Tab-separated table of C-alpha atoms in Angstrom:
chain	number	residue	atom	x	y	z
A	1	ARG	CA	-0.014	-0.277	0.131
A	2	CYS	CA	1.084	3.467	-0.752
A	3	SER	CA	0.786	6.459	1.675
A	4	ARG	CA	-2.276	8.994	1.833
A	5	ASP	CA	-0.489	11.885	1.589
A	6	TRP	CA	-1.209	13.897	-1.569
A	7	SER	CA	1.736	13.799	-3.064
A	8	SER	CA	2.653	9.972	-2.495
A	9	ASP	CA	4.450	8.106	-5.717
A	10	VAL	CA	2.981	5.873	-7.844
A	11	CYS	CA	2.192	2.605	-6.106
A	12	SER	CA	1.561	-0.884	-6.869
A	13	SER	CA	-0.873	-2.076	-10.216
A	14	ASP	CA	-3.927	-2.549	-7.788
A	15	LEU	CA	-4.167	1.385	-7.174
A	16	ALA	CA	-5.185	4.223	-8.933
A	17	THR	CA	-3.437	7.091	-9.712
A	18	LEU	CA	-4.793	10.984	-10.117
A	19	ILE	CA	-2.074	12.955	-12.568
A	20	LEU	CA	-2.741	16.821	-12.504
A	21	PRO	CA	-0.879	19.809	-13.390
A	22	GLY	CA	0.157	22.018	-9.929
A	23	ARG	CA	-0.931	21.131	-6.740
A	24	LEU	CA	-4.085	19.481	-5.212
A	25	GLU	CA	-3.911	21.672	-2.566
A	26	THR	CA	-4.724	24.649	-5.253
A	27	ARG	CA	-7.685	26.688	-4.275
A	28	THR	CA	-9.765	26.680	-7.436
A	29	GLY	CA	-13.096	24.900	-8.151
A	30	GLY	CA	-11.909	22.355	-10.682
A	31	TYR	CA	-8.878	21.534	-7.996
A	32	GLY	CA	-11.479	20.877	-5.243
A	33	TYR	CA	-13.530	18.753	-7.468
A	34	ASP	CA	-10.279	16.790	-7.925
A	35	ARG	CA	-9.857	16.687	-4.122
A	36	GLN	CA	-13.254	15.168	-3.518
A	37	ILE	CA	-12.781	12.670	-6.481
A	38	VAL	CA	-9.828	11.247	-4.224
A	39	LEU	CA	-12.005	11.725	-0.952
A	40	GLY	CA	-14.714	10.132	-1.834
A	41	LEU	CA	-13.032	7.330	-3.740
A	42	ARG	CA	-10.934	6.490	-0.696
A	43	ALA	CA	-13.834	6.619	1.223
A	44	ARG	CA	-15.028	3.817	-0.486
A	45	GLY	CA	-12.164	1.578	-0.083
A	46	TRP	CA	-10.315	2.790	-3.108
A	47	GLY	CA	-6.189	3.176	-2.980
A	48	ILE	CA	-5.365	6.638	-4.671
A	49	SER	CA	-2.240	8.207	-5.376
A	50	VAL	CA	-1.507	11.356	-6.288
A	51	GLN	CA	0.649	12.567	-9.188
A	52	GLU	CA	1.323	16.311	-9.709
A	53	LEU	CA	2.894	17.668	-12.874
A	54	ASP	CA	4.173	21.092	-13.554
A	55	ASP	CA	1.501	23.819	-13.122
A	56	SER	CA	2.641	24.712	-16.755
A	57	PHE	CA	-0.374	23.308	-18.475
A	58	PRO	CA	-2.154	23.647	-20.727
A	59	PHE	CA	0.918	25.442	-22.264
A	60	PRO	CA	3.543	22.753	-20.791
A	61	THR	CA	7.253	23.301	-21.247
A	62	ALA	CA	9.662	20.848	-22.583
A	63	VAL	CA	10.862	19.628	-19.236
A	64	ALA	CA	7.125	19.633	-18.051
A	65	ARG	CA	6.329	17.142	-21.289
A	66	THR	CA	8.973	15.117	-20.651
A	67	HIS	CA	8.082	14.824	-17.057
A	68	ALA	CA	4.807	13.695	-17.604
A	69	ALA	CA	5.949	11.035	-19.905
A	70	ASP	CA	8.018	9.590	-17.084
A	71	VAL	CA	5.244	9.564	-14.655
A	72	LEU	CA	3.069	7.716	-17.034
A	73	ALA	CA	5.941	5.412	-17.624
A	74	ARG	CA	6.710	4.443	-14.167
A	75	VAL	CA	2.248	3.684	-13.457
A	76	PRO	CA	2.298	-0.120	-13.696
A	77	ASP	CA	0.303	-2.350	-16.655
A	78	GLY	CA	-3.091	-2.408	-16.042
A	79	ALA	CA	-3.456	0.475	-13.543
A	80	THR	CA	-6.462	2.858	-13.726
A	81	ILE	CA	-5.033	6.389	-14.083
A	82	LEU	CA	-7.625	9.334	-13.502
A	83	PHE	CA	-6.091	12.179	-15.839
A	84	ASP	CA	-7.120	15.613	-15.438
A	85	GLY	CA	-8.263	17.291	-18.747
A	86	LEU	CA	-6.007	20.445	-18.115
A	87	ALA	CA	-2.861	18.526	-18.871
A	88	LEU	CA	-4.311	15.143	-20.454
A	89	GLY	CA	-5.501	17.560	-23.836
A	90	VAL	CA	-2.394	18.381	-24.422
A	91	LEU	CA	-0.509	15.282	-24.302
A	92	PRO	CA	-1.887	13.142	-26.892
A	93	ASP	CA	1.237	11.423	-28.102
A	94	GLU	CA	2.091	10.487	-24.616
A	95	VAL	CA	-1.446	9.407	-23.767
A	96	GLU	CA	-1.656	7.135	-26.768
A	97	ALA	CA	1.745	5.557	-26.154
A	98	HIS	CA	0.249	4.052	-22.856
A	99	ALA	CA	-3.320	3.379	-23.859
A	100	SER	CA	-2.821	-0.216	-24.289
A	101	ARG	CA	-1.599	-1.022	-21.137
A	102	LEU	CA	-3.388	1.341	-18.653
A	103	HIS	CA	-6.975	1.951	-17.968
A	104	LEU	CA	-7.211	5.747	-18.941
A	105	VAL	CA	-10.261	7.770	-17.252
A	106	ALA	CA	-10.516	11.483	-18.583
A	107	LEU	CA	-11.799	14.336	-15.953
A	108	VAL	CA	-12.748	17.254	-18.194
A	109	HIS	CA	-13.686	20.054	-16.520
A	110	HIS	CA	-14.184	22.119	-19.325
A	111	PRO	CA	-12.974	21.834	-23.518
A	112	LEU	CA	-9.462	23.464	-23.405
A	113	ALA	CA	-10.786	24.846	-26.520
A	114	ALA	CA	-13.507	26.321	-25.195
A	115	GLU	CA	-11.426	28.808	-22.708
A	116	THR	CA	-12.350	32.544	-23.466
A	117	GLY	CA	-10.095	35.272	-25.465
A	118	LEU	CA	-7.667	32.241	-27.504
A	119	ASP	CA	-7.131	33.096	-31.100
A	120	ALA	CA	-8.633	30.889	-33.781
A	121	ASP	CA	-5.512	28.911	-34.552
A	122	LEU	CA	-5.225	28.083	-30.780
A	123	ILE	CA	-8.443	27.120	-30.641
A	124	ALA	CA	-7.758	24.907	-33.734
A	125	ARG	CA	-4.666	23.238	-32.095
A	126	LEU	CA	-6.227	22.586	-28.706
A	127	ARG	CA	-9.386	20.951	-30.208
A	128	ASP	CA	-7.290	18.622	-32.223
A	129	SER	CA	-4.948	17.698	-29.357
A	130	GLU	CA	-7.702	17.172	-26.677
A	131	ARG	CA	-9.476	15.020	-29.875
A	132	ARG	CA	-6.857	13.112	-30.024
A	133	ALA	CA	-6.041	12.406	-26.166
A	134	LEU	CA	-9.484	11.711	-25.502
A	135	ALA	CA	-9.683	8.982	-28.281
A	136	SER	CA	-7.052	6.924	-26.314
A	137	VAL	CA	-9.320	6.765	-23.089
A	138	SER	CA	-11.655	4.539	-22.281
A	139	THR	CA	-14.247	6.926	-19.881
A	140	THR	CA	-14.601	10.692	-19.861
A	141	VAL	CA	-15.589	12.213	-16.623
A	142	VAL	CA	-17.290	15.475	-17.184
A	143	THR	CA	-18.592	17.860	-14.830
A	144	SER	CA	-21.956	18.618	-16.259
A	145	HIS	CA	-24.646	17.744	-18.751
A	146	ALA	CA	-23.481	21.030	-20.903
A	147	THR	CA	-19.587	19.537	-20.938
A	148	ALA	CA	-21.001	16.095	-22.167
A	149	ALA	CA	-22.897	17.330	-24.955
A	150	MET	CA	-19.905	18.851	-26.198
A	151	MET	CA	-18.167	15.534	-26.106
A	152	ALA	CA	-19.346	14.802	-29.310
A	153	ASP	CA	-17.653	17.157	-31.324
A	154	TYR	CA	-14.524	15.511	-29.627
A	155	GLY	CA	-15.535	12.143	-31.027
A	156	VAL	CA	-16.420	10.441	-27.425
A	157	SER	CA	-19.601	8.551	-27.471
A	158	ALA	CA	-22.272	9.068	-25.146
A	159	ASP	CA	-21.761	5.456	-23.650
A	160	ARG	CA	-18.309	6.679	-22.975
A	161	VAL	CA	-19.160	9.957	-20.970
A	162	VAL	CA	-20.437	10.048	-17.468
A	163	VAL	CA	-21.547	13.231	-15.913
A	164	ILE	CA	-20.460	13.615	-12.242
A	165	VAL	CA	-21.760	17.004	-11.119
A	166	PRO	CA	-20.052	19.037	-8.535
A	167	GLY	CA	-21.547	19.792	-5.139
A	168	THR	CA	-21.128	20.824	-1.599
A	169	ASP	CA	-20.547	19.910	1.773
A	170	ALA	CA	-23.823	20.077	3.649
A	171	ALA	CA	-24.100	23.220	5.720
A	172	PRO	CA	-27.010	25.198	7.440
A	173	LEU	CA	-28.802	27.970	5.256
A	174	ALA	CA	-27.207	31.465	5.243
A	175	ARG	CA	-29.546	33.648	7.546
A	176	GLY	CA	-27.888	36.822	5.755
A	177	SER	CA	-26.867	40.204	7.765
A	178	GLY	CA	-30.182	41.193	8.307
A	179	GLY	CA	-29.479	44.897	7.279
A	180	PRO	CA	-29.841	47.104	4.616
A	181	GLY	CA	-28.341	46.353	1.378
A	182	VAL	CA	-27.172	43.493	0.004
A	183	HIS	CA	-23.015	41.917	0.139
A	184	MET	CA	-22.235	39.812	-2.937
A	185	LEU	CA	-19.820	37.381	-2.815
A	186	CYS	CA	-17.908	36.241	-5.996
A	187	VAL	CA	-15.681	33.319	-5.843
A	188	ALA	CA	-14.141	32.555	-9.065
A	189	THR	CA	-10.428	32.507	-10.538
A	190	LEU	CA	-10.105	35.633	-12.330
A	191	ILE	CA	-10.034	34.398	-15.996
A	192	PRO	CA	-11.427	35.971	-18.742
A	193	ARG	CA	-14.566	32.980	-19.107
A	194	LYS	CA	-15.437	33.486	-14.997
A	195	GLY	CA	-17.256	37.060	-16.111
A	196	HIS	CA	-15.882	39.554	-13.781
A	197	GLU	CA	-15.685	42.389	-16.267
A	198	LEU	CA	-19.487	41.675	-16.837
A	199	LEU	CA	-20.448	42.001	-13.027
A	200	ILE	CA	-18.787	45.114	-12.527
A	201	ARG	CA	-19.490	46.413	-15.342
A	202	ALA	CA	-23.356	45.753	-14.249
A	203	LEU	CA	-23.464	46.649	-10.747
A	204	GLY	CA	-21.383	50.061	-12.213
A	205	ALA	CA	-24.804	50.943	-13.678
A	206	LEU	CA	-26.804	50.351	-10.240
A	207	ALA	CA	-24.868	53.200	-8.053
A	208	HIS	CA	-28.804	53.693	-6.815
A	209	LEU	CA	-28.923	50.462	-5.067
A	210	GLU	CA	-27.424	49.843	-1.655
A	211	TRP	CA	-24.813	47.254	-2.472
A	212	ARG	CA	-21.192	45.807	-1.799
A	213	LEU	CA	-19.533	43.151	-3.638
A	214	THR	CA	-16.186	40.973	-2.399
A	215	CYS	CA	-14.488	38.924	-5.112
A	216	VAL	CA	-12.478	36.223	-3.600
A	217	GLY	CA	-9.924	34.086	-6.251
A	218	SER	CA	-6.848	33.755	-7.503
A	219	LEU	CA	-5.144	36.057	-8.849
A	220	ASP	CA	-2.242	34.328	-10.668
A	221	ARG	CA	-3.697	32.280	-13.361
A	222	HIS	CA	-4.589	35.152	-16.166
A	223	PRO	CA	-2.340	38.397	-15.134
A	224	GLU	CA	-3.892	39.941	-18.183
A	225	THR	CA	-7.370	39.691	-16.957
A	226	VAL	CA	-5.911	41.084	-13.628
A	227	ALA	CA	-4.670	44.099	-14.894
A	228	ALA	CA	-7.847	45.112	-16.757
A	229	LEU	CA	-10.233	44.409	-14.149
A	230	ARG	CA	-8.041	46.675	-12.057
A	231	ALA	CA	-8.208	49.080	-14.592
A	232	GLN	CA	-12.076	48.862	-15.050
A	233	VAL	CA	-12.716	49.081	-11.023
A	234	MET	CA	-10.545	52.226	-10.922
A	235	ARG	CA	-12.168	53.821	-14.074
A	236	ARG	CA	-15.413	52.840	-12.519
A	237	SER	CA	-14.834	54.609	-9.357
A	238	GLU	CA	-13.693	57.802	-11.485
A	239	GLU	CA	-16.692	57.915	-12.685
A	240	HIS	CA	-19.050	57.543	-10.184
A	241	THR	CA	-19.882	59.138	-6.719
A	242	SER	CA	-17.882	58.878	-3.605
A	243	GLU	CA	-20.183	55.962	-2.315
A	244	LEU	CA	-19.842	53.962	-5.473
A	245	GLN	CA	-16.030	54.026	-5.037
A	246	SER	CA	-16.149	53.121	-1.903
A	247	ARG	CA	-18.041	49.835	-2.359
A	248	LEU	CA	-16.037	49.169	-5.464
A	249	HIS	CA	-12.749	49.999	-3.586
A	250	LEU	CA	-13.132	46.558	-1.662
A	251	VAL	CA	-12.785	44.972	-5.373
A	252	CYS	CA	-9.976	47.170	-6.476
A	253	ARG	CA	-8.167	46.422	-2.959
A	254	LEU	CA	-8.294	42.792	-3.391
A	255	LEU	CA	-7.375	42.641	-6.942
A	256	LEU	CA	-4.285	44.855	-5.803
A	257	GLU	CA	-3.631	42.042	-3.020
């Protein structure tokens, strides 16, 4: 048996291995989903080890790609691999080389080519790469029915797709502050697809209402988005009253931290 630590090494062939880019403890919804997959399977008696790849995926460096190939090569024949799509989608050749001896399961949170802000050439290359990679796996786990519907475009038949929607831990319903106005919480990594720009623009038009917004999320994934939101918040603050400035300032402060 192997250690139950997140970063334990690949173990004997009776154990499954989760392969993902970066640290499993990363505080995003996708990594939280992967953590729950690990915890849930362990609770059901599975032995799960975790292999963390370089965090440069989905645009891996040459060293990161070589390391990923080495990780796959070390996995014993017949083992089950749960492969996070953020890395799997850009490793079609590496995955294909081991498809005949491993049981490969893809975890696709969101197709790589469907990310916001990509140019047409990159979209085409990512779509082709992910389609080739998914052709080598036996099962593709997706996090929504909408993503499941997209899998046909990647050559994955419906009988090879399993939908496992994310959930939340059981907790009492929030009672709210009870005071005037609304305090909104946005929890999302700052990347184009999450729509922070639209949210801030919409709230900027509601200066006559009482509200406050707190944004919580990683600032490291897409620096261009962070810079654009900083500028947007400052611009909105200059355009409106001091009262609105104080409410948007909270967002600005968080973006600058």
